[in-house]
Short mmCIF file of C-alpha atoms in Angstrom, two decimals:
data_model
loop_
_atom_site.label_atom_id
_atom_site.label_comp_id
_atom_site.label_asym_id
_atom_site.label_seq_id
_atom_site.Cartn_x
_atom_site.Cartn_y
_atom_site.Cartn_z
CA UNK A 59 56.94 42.03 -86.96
CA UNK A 60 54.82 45.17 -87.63
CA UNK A 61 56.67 47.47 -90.19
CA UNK A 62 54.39 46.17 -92.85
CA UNK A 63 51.45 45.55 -91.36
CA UNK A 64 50.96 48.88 -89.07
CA UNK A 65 48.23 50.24 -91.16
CA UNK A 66 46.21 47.27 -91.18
CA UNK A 67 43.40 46.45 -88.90
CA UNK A 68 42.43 43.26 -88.15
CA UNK A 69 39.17 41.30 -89.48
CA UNK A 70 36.69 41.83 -86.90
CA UNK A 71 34.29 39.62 -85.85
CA UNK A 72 30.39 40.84 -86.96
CA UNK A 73 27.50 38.61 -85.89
CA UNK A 74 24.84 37.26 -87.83
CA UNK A 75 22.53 40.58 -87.01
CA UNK A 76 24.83 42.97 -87.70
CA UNK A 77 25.22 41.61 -91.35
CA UNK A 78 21.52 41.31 -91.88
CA UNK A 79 20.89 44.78 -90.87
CA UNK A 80 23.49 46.54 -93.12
CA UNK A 81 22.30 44.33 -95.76
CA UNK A 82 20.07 41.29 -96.04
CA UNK A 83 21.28 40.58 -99.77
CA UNK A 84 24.40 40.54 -99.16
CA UNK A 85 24.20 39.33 -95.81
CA UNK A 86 22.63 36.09 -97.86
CA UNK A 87 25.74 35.90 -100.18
CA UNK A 88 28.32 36.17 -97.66
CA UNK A 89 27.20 33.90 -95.27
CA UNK A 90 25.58 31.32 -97.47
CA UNK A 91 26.21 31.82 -100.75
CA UNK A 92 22.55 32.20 -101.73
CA UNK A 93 21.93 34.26 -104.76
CA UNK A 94 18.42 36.22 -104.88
CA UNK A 95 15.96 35.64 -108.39
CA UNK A 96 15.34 39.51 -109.16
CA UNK A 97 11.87 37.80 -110.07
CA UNK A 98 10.45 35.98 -107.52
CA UNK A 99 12.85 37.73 -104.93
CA UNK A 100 13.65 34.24 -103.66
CA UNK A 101 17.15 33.32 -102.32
CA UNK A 102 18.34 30.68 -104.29
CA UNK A 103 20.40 28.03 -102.07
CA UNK A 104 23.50 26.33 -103.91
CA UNK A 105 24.09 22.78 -102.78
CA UNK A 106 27.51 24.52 -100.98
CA UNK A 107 24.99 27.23 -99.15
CA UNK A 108 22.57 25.04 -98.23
CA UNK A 109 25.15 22.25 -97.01
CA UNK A 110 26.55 25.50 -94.68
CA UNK A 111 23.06 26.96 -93.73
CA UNK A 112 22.19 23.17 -92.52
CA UNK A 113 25.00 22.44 -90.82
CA UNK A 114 24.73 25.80 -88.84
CA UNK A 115 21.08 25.27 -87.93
CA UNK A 116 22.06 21.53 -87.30
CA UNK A 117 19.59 20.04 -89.52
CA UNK A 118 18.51 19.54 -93.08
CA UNK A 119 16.04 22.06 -94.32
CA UNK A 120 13.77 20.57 -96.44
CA UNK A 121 11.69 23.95 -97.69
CA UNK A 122 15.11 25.86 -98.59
CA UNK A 123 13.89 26.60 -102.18
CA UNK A 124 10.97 28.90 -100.77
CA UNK A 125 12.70 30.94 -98.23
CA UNK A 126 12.97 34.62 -99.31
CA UNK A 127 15.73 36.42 -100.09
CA UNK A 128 17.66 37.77 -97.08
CA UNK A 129 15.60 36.29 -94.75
CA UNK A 130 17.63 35.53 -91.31
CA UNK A 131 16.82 32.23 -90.27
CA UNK A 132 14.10 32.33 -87.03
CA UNK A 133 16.61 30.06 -85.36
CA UNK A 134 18.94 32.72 -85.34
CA UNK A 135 16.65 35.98 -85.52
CA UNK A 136 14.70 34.66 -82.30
CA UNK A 137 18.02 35.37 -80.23
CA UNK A 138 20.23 37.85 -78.92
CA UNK A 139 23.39 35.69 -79.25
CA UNK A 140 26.00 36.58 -82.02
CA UNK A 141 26.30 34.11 -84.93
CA UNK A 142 28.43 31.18 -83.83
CA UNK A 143 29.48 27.69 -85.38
CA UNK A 144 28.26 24.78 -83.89
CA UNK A 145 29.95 23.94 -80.79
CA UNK A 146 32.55 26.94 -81.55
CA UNK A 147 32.69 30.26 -79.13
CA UNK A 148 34.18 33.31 -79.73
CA UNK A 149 36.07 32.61 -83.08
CA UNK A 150 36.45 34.97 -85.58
CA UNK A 151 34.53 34.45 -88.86
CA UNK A 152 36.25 35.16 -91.60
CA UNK A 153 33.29 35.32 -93.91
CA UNK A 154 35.21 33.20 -96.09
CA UNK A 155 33.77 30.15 -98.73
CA UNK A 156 33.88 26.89 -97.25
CA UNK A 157 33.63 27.95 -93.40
CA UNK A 158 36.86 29.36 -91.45
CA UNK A 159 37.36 31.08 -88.52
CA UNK A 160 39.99 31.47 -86.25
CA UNK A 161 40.40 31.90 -82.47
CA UNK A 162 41.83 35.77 -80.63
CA UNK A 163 44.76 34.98 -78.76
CA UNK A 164 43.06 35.50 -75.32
CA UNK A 165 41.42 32.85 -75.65
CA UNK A 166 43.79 30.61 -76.36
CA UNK A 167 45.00 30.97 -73.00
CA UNK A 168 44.16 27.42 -72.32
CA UNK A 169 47.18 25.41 -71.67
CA UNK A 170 45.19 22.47 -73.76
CA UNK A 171 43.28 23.94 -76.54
CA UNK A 172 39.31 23.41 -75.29
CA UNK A 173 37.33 21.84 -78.42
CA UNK A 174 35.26 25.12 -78.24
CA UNK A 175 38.35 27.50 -78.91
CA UNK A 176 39.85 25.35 -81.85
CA UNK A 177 39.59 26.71 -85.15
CA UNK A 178 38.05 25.49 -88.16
CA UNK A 179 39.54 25.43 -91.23
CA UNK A 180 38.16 23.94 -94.73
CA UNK A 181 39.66 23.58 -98.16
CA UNK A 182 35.67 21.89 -99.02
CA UNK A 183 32.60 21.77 -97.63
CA UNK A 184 31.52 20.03 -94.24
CA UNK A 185 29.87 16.62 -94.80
CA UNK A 186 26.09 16.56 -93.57
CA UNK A 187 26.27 15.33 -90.12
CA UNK A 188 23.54 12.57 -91.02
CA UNK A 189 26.50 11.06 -92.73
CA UNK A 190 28.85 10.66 -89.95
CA UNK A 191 27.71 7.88 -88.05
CA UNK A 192 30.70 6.24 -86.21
CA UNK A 193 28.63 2.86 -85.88
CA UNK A 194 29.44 2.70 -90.04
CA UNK A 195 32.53 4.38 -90.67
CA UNK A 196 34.73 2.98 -92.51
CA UNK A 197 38.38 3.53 -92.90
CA UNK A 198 40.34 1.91 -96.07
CA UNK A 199 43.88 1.33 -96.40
CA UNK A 200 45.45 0.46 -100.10
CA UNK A 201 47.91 2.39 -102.60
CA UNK A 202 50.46 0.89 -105.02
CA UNK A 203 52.46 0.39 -101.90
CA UNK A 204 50.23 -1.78 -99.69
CA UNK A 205 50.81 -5.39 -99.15
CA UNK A 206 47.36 -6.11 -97.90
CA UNK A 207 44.74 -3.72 -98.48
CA UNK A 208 42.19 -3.96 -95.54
CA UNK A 209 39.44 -1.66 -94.49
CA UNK A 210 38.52 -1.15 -90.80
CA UNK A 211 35.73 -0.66 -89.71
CA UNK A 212 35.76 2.05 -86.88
CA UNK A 213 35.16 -0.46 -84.02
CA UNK A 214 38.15 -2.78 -85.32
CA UNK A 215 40.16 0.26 -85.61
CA UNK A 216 39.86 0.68 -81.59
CA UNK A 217 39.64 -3.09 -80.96
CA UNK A 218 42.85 -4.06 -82.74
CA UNK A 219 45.02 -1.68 -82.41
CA UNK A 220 46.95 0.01 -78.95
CA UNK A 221 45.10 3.39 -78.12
CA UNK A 222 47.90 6.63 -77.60
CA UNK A 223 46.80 9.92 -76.51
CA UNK A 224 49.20 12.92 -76.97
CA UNK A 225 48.62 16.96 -77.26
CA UNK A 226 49.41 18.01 -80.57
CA UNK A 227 50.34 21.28 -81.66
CA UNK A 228 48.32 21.99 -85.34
CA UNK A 229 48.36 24.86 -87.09
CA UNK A 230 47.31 26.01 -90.50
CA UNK A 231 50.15 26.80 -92.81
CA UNK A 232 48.67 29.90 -93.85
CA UNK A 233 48.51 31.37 -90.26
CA UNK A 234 49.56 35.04 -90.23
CA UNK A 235 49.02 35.13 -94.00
CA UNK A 236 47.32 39.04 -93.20
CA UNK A 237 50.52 40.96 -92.84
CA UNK A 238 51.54 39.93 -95.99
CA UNK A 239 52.37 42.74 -99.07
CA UNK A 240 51.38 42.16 -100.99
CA UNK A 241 48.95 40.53 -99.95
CA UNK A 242 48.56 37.09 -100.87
CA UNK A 243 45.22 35.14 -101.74
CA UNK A 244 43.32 33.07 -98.88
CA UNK A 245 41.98 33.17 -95.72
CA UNK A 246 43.62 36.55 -94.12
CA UNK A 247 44.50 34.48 -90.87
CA UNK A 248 46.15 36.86 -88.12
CA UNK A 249 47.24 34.47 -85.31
CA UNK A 250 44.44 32.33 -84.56
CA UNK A 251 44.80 29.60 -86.75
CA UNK A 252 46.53 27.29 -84.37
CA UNK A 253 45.36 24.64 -81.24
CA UNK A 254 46.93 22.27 -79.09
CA UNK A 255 44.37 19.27 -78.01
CA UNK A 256 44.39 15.76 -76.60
CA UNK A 257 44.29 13.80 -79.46
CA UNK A 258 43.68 10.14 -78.59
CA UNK A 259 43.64 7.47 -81.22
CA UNK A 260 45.82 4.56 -83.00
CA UNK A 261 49.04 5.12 -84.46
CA UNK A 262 48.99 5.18 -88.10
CA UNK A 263 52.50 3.28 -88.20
CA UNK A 264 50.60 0.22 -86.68
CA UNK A 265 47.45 0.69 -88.72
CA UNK A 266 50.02 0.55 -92.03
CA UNK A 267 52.31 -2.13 -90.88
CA UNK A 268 49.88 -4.44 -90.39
CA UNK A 269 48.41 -3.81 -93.79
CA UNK A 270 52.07 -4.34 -95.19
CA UNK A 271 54.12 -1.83 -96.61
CA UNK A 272 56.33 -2.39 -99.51
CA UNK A 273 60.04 -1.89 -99.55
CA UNK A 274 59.10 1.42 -102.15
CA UNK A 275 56.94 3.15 -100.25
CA UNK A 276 58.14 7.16 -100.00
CA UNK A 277 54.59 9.06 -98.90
CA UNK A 278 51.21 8.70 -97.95
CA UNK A 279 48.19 10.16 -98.88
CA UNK A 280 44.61 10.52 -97.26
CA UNK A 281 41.09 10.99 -98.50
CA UNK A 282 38.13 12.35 -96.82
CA UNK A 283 34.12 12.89 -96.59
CA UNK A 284 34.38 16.34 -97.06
CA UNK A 285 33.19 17.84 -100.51
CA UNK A 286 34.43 19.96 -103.40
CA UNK A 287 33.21 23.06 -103.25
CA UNK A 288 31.70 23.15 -106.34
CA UNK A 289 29.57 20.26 -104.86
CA UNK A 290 30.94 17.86 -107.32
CA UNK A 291 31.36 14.35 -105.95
CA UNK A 292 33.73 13.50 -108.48
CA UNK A 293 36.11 16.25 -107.59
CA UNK A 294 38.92 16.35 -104.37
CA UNK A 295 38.12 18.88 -102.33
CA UNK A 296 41.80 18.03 -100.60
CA UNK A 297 44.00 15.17 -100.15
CA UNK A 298 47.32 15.56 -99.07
CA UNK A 299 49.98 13.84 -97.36
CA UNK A 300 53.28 13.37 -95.88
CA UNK A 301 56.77 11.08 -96.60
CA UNK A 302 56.61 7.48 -94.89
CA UNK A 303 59.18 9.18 -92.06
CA UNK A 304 56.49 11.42 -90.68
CA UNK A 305 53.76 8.91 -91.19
CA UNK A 306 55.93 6.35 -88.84
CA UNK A 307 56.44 8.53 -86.06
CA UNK A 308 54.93 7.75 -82.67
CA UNK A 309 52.57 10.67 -82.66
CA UNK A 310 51.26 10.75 -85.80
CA UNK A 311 47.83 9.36 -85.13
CA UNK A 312 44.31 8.27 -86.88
CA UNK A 313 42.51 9.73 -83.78
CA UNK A 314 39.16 9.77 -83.40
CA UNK A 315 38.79 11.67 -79.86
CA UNK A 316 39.53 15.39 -78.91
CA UNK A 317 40.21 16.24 -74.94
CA UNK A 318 38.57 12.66 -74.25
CA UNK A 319 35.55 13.39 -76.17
CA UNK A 320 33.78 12.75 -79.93
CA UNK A 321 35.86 14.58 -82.45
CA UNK A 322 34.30 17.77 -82.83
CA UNK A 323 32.27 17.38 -86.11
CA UNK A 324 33.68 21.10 -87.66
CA UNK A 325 37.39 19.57 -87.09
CA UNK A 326 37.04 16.05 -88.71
CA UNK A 327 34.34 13.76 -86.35
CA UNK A 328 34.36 10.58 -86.67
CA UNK A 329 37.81 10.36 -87.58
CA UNK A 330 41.28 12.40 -88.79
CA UNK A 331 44.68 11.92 -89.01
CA UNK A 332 46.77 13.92 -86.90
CA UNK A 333 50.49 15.40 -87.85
CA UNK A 334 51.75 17.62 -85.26
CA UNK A 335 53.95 20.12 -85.95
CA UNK A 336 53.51 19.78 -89.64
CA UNK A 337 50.74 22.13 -91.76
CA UNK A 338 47.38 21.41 -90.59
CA UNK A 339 46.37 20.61 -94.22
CA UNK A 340 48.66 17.52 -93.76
CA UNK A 341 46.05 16.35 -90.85
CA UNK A 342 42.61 14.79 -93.11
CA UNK A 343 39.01 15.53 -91.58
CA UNK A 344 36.52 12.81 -91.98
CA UNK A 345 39.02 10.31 -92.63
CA UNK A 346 37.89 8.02 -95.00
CA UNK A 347 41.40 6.47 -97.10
CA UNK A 348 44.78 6.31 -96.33
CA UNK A 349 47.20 5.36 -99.34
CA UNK A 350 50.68 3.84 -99.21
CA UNK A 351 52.52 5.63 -102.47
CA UNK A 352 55.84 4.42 -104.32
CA UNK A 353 56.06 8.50 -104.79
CA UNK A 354 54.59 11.49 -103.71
CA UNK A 355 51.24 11.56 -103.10
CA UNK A 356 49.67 13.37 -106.05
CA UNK A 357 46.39 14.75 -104.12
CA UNK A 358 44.43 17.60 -104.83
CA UNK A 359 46.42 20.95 -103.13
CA UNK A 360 50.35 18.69 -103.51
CA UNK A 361 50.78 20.60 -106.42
CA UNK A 362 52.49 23.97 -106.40
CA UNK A 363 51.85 26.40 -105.45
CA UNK A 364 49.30 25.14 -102.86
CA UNK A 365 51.06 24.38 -99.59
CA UNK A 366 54.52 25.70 -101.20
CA UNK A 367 57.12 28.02 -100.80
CA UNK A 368 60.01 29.11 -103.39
CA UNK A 369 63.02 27.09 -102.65
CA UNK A 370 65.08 30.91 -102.30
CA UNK A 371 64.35 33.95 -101.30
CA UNK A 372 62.12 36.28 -103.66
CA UNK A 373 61.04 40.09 -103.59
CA UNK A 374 57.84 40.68 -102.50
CA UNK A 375 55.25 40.49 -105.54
CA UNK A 376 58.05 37.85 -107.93
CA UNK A 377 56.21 35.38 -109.91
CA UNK A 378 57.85 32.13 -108.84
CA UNK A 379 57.71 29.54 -111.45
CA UNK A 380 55.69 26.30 -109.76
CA UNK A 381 59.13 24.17 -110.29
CA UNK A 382 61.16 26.39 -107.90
CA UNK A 383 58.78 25.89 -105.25
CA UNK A 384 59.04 23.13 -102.94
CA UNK A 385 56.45 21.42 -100.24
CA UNK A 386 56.63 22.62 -96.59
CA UNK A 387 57.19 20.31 -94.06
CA UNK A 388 57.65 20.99 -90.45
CA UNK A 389 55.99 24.32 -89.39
CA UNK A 390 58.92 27.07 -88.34
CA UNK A 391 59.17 28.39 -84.59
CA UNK A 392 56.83 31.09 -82.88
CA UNK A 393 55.12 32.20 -80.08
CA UNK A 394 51.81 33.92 -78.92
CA UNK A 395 50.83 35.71 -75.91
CA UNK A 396 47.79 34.95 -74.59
CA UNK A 397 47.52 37.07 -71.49
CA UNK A 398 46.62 39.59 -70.91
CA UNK A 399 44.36 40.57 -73.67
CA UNK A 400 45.55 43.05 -76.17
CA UNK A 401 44.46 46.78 -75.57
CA UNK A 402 43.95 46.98 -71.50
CA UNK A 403 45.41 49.65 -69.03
CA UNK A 404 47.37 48.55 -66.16
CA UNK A 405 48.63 50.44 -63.43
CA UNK A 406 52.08 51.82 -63.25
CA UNK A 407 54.49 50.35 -60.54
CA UNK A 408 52.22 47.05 -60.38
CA UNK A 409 53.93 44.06 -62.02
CA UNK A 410 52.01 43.03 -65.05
CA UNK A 411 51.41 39.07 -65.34
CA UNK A 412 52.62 37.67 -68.64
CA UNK A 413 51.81 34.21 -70.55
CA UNK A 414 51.42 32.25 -73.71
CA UNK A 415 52.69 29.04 -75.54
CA UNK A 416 55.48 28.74 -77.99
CA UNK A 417 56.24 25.92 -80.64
CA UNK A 418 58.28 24.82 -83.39
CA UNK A 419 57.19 22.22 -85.60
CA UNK A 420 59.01 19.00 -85.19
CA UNK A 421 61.45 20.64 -83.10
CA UNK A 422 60.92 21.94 -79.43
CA UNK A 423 61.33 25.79 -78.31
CA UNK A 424 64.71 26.45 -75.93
CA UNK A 425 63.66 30.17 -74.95
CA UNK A 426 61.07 32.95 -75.48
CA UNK A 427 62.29 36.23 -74.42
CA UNK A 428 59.95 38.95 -74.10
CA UNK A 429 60.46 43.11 -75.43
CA UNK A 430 58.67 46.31 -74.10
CA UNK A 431 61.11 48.66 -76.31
CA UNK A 432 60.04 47.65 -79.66
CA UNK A 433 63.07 45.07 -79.62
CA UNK A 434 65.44 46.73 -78.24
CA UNK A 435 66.58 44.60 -75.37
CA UNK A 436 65.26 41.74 -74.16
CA UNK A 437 63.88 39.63 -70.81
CA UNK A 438 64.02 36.29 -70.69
CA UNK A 439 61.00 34.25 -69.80
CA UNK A 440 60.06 31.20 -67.76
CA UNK A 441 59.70 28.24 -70.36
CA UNK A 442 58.35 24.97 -69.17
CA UNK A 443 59.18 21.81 -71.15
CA UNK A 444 56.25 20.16 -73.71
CA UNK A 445 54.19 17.38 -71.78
CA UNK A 446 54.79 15.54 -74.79
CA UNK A 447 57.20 15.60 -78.77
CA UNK A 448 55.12 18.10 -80.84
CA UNK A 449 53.22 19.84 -78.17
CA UNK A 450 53.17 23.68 -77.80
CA UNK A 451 55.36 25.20 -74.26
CA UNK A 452 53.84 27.24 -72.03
CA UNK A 453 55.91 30.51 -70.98
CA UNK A 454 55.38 33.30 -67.84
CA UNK A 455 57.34 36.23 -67.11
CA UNK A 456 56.19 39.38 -64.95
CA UNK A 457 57.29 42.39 -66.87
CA UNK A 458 57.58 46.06 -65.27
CA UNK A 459 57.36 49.22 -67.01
CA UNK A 460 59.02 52.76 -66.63
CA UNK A 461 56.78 55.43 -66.75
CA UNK A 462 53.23 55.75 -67.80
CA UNK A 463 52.46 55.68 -71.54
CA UNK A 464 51.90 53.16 -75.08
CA UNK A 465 53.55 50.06 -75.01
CA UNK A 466 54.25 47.12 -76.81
CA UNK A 467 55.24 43.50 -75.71
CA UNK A 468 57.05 41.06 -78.29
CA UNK A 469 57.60 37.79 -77.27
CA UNK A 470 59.87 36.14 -79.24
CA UNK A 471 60.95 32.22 -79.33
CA UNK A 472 64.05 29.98 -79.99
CA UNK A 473 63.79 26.71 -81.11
CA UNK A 474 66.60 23.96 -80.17
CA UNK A 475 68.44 24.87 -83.58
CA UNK A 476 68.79 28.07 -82.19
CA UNK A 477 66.60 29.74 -84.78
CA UNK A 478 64.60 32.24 -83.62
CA UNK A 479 61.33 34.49 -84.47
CA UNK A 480 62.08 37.44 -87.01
CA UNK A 481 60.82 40.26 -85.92
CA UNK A 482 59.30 41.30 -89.06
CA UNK A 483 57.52 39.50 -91.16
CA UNK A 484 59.74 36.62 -92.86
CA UNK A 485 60.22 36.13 -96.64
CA UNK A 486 57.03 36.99 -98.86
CA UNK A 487 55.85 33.90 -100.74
CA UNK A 488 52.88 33.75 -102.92
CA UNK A 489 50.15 32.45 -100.92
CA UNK A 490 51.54 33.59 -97.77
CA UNK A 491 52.79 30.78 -95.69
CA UNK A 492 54.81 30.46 -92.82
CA UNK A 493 54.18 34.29 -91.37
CA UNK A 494 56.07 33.46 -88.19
CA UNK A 495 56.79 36.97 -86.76
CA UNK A 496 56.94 38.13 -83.57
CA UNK A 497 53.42 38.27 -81.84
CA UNK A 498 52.53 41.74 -80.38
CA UNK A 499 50.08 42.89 -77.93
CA UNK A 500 49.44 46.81 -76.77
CA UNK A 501 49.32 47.74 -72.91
CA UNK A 502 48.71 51.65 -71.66
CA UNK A 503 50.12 51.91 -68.87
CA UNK A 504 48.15 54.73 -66.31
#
């Protein structure tokens, strides 16, 4: 859990002000990409930067080329409030090029992940929202594979086809990637790069059956609206996939509503595919294609070593050549305490409430026992079934504590394998996957 990662603080979240005021210049890069003309001291938007300054002021901006260099936008400087993303609250940024953020575990206490609390993660940049107009989206369906090739139009998509709702669990494969050493390169996700929402939408199994799939079909594949960031069209900025066995299960879904609303447009509005339990990457934003393949899809980011782990163990640091790595699949099992909030005091002799979720991929979770004693021994939770296959469990306990002082609680889960959490940080891999150790949170106890 924590042996490697004691020293390490976690990224904290700095508004919009804060980075203006240490330094407008950089302030510009960081945020937006815009580089400043020594010159003419004007800030110089790249088609990425001004794609991500648009989409944050939620409209085009037609006079970019003349603002000034490190000039906070009046949208934002007129107010008080710390920088947000649209329709996001209380994420951490993580500064990062395209936009990412991900969500504290407090407020993930939600036992359905609120649209506002999800996280955002993007291998490209976010399409401009004049572009996603649900009245003409299109979705097409073809590969080698496909008997019929059809596209849908959005509105046949929800005419034809039997509507499902189900609460997904999806979470990025790089999610605890931070505690990694060394460390590995990406977003430095700590915990917050998971959700479980109300997904409603058409099963892709129907969607492809009724297109025809050939006796050879092994994977699909999915394209999207989102660009490259290099802003060039004729570049991926990700397409991945998953074998025709995930693609036919009940819950995988071409969903188009989030908690009974319009897909948020940050997580994939008008329309994504949703696999629950597997990598997040494996779920396409602004769904646009869906291929039936006679082999593995061969998408931008299916190629080692993106979304890949060596097929054995390694030492920390080993250059693993890309044909001993191998794709992941379904995400491994962990937990997360959401409550309380990491860092309060709380009285001595009072019971202290305890909750959070637990998961495991395509499997369920049959326990989650909890630690004050650094692992020592262990208490056994309350664990309440999923409401539905591939939704996250929600888990109480009241925990007591002996004298006044530090403390740590663990929470650690088993899935129905009967594999449970490490409790330190798993095998290193180069891009640091699958970091699913123990969550932590610190109580003093007065």
């Amino acid at each position: 859990m924590a042996s490697d990662s004691d020293n390490k603080q976690p990224p904290q979240q700095r508004g919009l002000h804060e980075l203006y005021r240490e330094d407008p210049i950089k302030a510009d890069e960081q945020l937006w990409g815009r580089e400043t003309d020594p010159g003419s001291r004007r800030g110089f938007l790249k088609r990425s930067g001004l794609l991500a300054m648009a989409t944050a002021l939620g409209a085009s901006i037609p006079f970019a080329k003349n603002m000034p260099a490190g000039l906070i936008p009046a949208a934002f400087a007129q107010s008080d409030e710390p920088f947000t993303l649209p329709g996001k609250e209380g994420l951490v940024v993580l500064n990062d090029r395209p936009i990412n953020a991900e969500t504290p575990p407090h407020l993930l206490d939600d036992e359905v992940t609120p649209a506002r609390h999800m996280f955002v993660r993007n291998n490209g940049l976010v399409p401009n929202i004049d572009t996603l107009n649900p009245d003409n989206w299109t979705l097409e369906i073809g590969g080698e594979s496909c008997e019929t090739p059809t596209t849908f139009t959005l509105a046949e998509l929800k005419s034809r086809f039997k509507h499902y709702s189900y609460q997904l669990t999806v979470e990025c494969g790089g999610n605890g990637r931070s505690e990694y050493v060394p460390a590995a390169s990406g977003n430095q996700w700590t915990t917050g790069a998971v959700a479980c929402p109300k997904f409603t939408g058409v099963r892709l199994r129907d969607v492809l059956e009724a297109c025809g799939i050939k006796k050879d079909a092994v994977y699909i594949g999915y394209y999207g609206g989102d660009l490259h960031p290099s802003g060039d069209p004729s570049k991926e900025a990700i397409s991945r996939g998953v074998p025709m066995s995930k693609a036919l299960e009940d819950e995988t879904l071409i969903a188009w509503a989030m908690n009974d609303e319009d897909m948020p447009v940050l997580n994939g509005h008008p329309l994504r595919l949703v696999c629950g339990g597997w990598p997040a990457s494996t779920s396409g934003k602004w769904l646009k294609k869906i291929v039936i393949r006679n082999q593995v899809h061969d998408g931008n980011k299916m190629a080692a070593p993106s979304y890949m782990v060596p097929k054995y163990p390694v030492a920390p640091g080993t250059q693993v050549p890309n044909e001993d790595m191998e794709i992941i699949e379904s995400m491994p099992v962990k937990s997360l305490i959401t409550f309380p909030k990491t860092g309060i005091s709380h009285a001595l002799g009072q019971p202290l409430a305890v909750r959070g979720h637990a998961w495991a991929g395509d499997l369920a979770v049959n326990e989650v026992h909890l630690s004050i004693d650094f692992g020592a021994t262990w208490h056994k939770a309350e664990l309440r079934a999923p409401v539905n296959r591939l939704a996250w469990q929600h888990w109480h306990s009241e925990l007591s504590f002996p004298e006044k002082g530090y403390y740590e609680i663990w929470a650690k889960a088993v899935d129905t394998n009967g594999k449970a959490q490490p409790m330190v940080v798993p095998g290193w891999n180069p891009r640091g996957y699958l970091n699913n150790a123990c969550h932590r949170i610190a109580v003093q106890i007065v």
